[in-house]
mmCIF file of C-alpha atoms in Angstrom:
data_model
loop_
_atom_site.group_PDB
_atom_site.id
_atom_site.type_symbol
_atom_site.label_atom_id
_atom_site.label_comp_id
_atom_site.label_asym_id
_atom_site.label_seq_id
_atom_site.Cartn_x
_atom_site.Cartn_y
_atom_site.Cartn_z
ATOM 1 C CA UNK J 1 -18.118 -10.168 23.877
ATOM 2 C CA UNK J 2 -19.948 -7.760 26.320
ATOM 3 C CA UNK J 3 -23.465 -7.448 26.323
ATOM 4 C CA UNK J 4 -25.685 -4.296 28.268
ATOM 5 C CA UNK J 5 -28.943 -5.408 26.542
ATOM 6 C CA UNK J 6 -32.290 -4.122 28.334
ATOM 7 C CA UNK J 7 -29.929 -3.171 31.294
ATOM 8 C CA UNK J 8 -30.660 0.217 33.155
ATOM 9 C CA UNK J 9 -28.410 2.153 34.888
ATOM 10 C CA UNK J 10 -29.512 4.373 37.879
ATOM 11 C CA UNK J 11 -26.320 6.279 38.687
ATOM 12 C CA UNK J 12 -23.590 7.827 37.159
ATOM 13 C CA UNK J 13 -21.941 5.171 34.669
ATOM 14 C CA UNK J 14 -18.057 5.102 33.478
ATOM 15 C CA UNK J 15 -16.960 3.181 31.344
ATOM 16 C CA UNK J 16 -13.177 4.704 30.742
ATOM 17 C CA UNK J 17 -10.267 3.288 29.872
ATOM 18 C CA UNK J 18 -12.438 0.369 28.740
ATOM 19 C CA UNK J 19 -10.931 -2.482 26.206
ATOM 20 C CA UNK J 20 -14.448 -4.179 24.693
ATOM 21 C CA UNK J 21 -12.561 -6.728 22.367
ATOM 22 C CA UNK J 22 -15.253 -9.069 21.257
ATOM 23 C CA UNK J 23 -18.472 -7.575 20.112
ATOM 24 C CA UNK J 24 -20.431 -5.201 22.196
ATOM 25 C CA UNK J 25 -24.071 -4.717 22.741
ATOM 26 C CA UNK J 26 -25.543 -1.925 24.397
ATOM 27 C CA UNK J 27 -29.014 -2.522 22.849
ATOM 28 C CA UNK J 28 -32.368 -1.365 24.525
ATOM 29 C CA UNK J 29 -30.500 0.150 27.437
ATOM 30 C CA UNK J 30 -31.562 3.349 29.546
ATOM 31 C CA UNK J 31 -29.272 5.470 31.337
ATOM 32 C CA UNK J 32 -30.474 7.644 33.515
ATOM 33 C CA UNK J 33 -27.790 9.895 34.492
ATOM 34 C CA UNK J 34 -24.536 10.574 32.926
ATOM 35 C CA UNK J 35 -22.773 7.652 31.109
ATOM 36 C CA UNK J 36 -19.260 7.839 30.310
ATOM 37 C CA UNK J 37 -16.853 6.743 27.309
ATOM 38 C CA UNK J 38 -13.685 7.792 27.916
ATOM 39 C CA UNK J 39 -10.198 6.469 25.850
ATOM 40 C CA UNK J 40 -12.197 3.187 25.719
ATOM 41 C CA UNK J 41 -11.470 1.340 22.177
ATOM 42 C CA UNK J 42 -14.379 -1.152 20.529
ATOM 43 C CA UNK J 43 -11.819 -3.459 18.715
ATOM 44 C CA UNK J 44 -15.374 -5.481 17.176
ATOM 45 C CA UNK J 45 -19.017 -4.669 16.333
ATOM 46 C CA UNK J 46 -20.743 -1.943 18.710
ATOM 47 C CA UNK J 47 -24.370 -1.767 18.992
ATOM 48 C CA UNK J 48 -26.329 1.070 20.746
ATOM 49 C CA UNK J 49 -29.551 0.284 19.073
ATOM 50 C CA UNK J 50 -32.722 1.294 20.298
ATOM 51 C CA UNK J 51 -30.964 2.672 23.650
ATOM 52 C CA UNK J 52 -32.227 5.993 25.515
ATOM 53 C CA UNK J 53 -29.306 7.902 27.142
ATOM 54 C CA UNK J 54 -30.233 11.177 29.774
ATOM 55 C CA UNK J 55 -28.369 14.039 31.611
ATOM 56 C CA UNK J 56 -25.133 13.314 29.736
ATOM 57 C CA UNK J 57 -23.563 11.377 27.463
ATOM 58 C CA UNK J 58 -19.729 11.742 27.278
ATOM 59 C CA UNK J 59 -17.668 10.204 24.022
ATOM 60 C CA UNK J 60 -14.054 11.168 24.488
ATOM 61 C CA UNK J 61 -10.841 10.093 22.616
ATOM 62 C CA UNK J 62 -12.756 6.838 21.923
ATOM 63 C CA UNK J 63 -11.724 4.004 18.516
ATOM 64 C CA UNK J 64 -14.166 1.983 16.992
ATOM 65 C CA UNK J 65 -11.444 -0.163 15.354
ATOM 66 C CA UNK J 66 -13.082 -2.547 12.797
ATOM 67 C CA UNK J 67 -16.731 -1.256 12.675
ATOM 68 C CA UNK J 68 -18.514 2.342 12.602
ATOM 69 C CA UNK J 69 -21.089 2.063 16.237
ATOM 70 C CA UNK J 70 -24.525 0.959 15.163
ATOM 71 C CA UNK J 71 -27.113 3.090 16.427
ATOM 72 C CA UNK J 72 -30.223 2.504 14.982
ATOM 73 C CA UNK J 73 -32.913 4.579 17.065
ATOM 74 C CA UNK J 74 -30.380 5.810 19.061
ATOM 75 C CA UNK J 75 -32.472 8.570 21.258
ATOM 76 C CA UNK J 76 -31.542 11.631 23.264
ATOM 77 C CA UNK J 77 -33.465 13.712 24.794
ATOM 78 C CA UNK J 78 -33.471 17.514 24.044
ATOM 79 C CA UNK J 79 -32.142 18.306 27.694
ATOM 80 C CA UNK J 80 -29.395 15.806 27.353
ATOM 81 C CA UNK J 81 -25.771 16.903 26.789
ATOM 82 C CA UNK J 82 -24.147 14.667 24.091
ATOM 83 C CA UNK J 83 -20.170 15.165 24.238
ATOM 84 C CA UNK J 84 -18.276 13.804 21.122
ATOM 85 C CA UNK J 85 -14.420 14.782 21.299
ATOM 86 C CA UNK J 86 -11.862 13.383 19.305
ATOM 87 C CA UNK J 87 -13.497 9.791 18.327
ATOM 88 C CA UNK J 88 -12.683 7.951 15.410
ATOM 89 C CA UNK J 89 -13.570 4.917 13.190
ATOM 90 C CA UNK J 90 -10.515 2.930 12.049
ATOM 91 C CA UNK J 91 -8.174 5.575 13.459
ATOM 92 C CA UNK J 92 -8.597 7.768 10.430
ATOM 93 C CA UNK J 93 -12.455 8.679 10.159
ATOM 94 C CA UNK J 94 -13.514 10.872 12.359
ATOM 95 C CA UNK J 95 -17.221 10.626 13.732
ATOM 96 C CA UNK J 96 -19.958 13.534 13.847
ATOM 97 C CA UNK J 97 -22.882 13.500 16.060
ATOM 98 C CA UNK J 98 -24.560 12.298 12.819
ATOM 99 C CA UNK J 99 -22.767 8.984 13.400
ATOM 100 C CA UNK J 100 -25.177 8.305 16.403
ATOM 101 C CA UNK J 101 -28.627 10.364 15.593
ATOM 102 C CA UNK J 102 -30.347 12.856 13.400
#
């Protein structure tokens, strides 16, 4: 598995063409600039609980395979730009920004 929890990231963050095969926390994690999802595939449970995300957030031609992300108090700011292209759960569901917050 890979596991982000409490981390904080200070710069730019890219996590493209990323493989996370076991299961993946990003729980409690602040990102203070942009962070970046890009044709990255979650093939196991994905957690973004509790995590803060600023300036940008980019999700872009991204699979959760076996699980929908959890994102329980999953917050954004009102200046941040959330990006959601072309993601989908179990290659045939395709996620809304309603998948990560209200």
């Amino acid at each position: 598995g890979f596991s982000v929890n409490y981390g904080i990231f200070h710069d730019e963050t890219y996590f493209n063409n990323a493989k996370f095969y076991g299961k993946t926390d990003f729980v409690n994690v602040l990102s203070n600039k942009s962070i970046h999802f890009t044709e990255a595939y979650f093939y196991n449970n994905t957690k973004f609980n509790e995590s803060t995300f600023k300036n940008k957030v980019v999700f872009k031609d991204v699979s959760f395979i076996s699980h929908k992300p959890e994102t329980t108090n999953f917050k954004i700011s009102d200046e941040t730009e959330f990006e959601l292209e072309n993601c989908y759960f179990y290659f045939i569901e395709k996620l809304d920004i309603s998948d990560f917050y209200d």
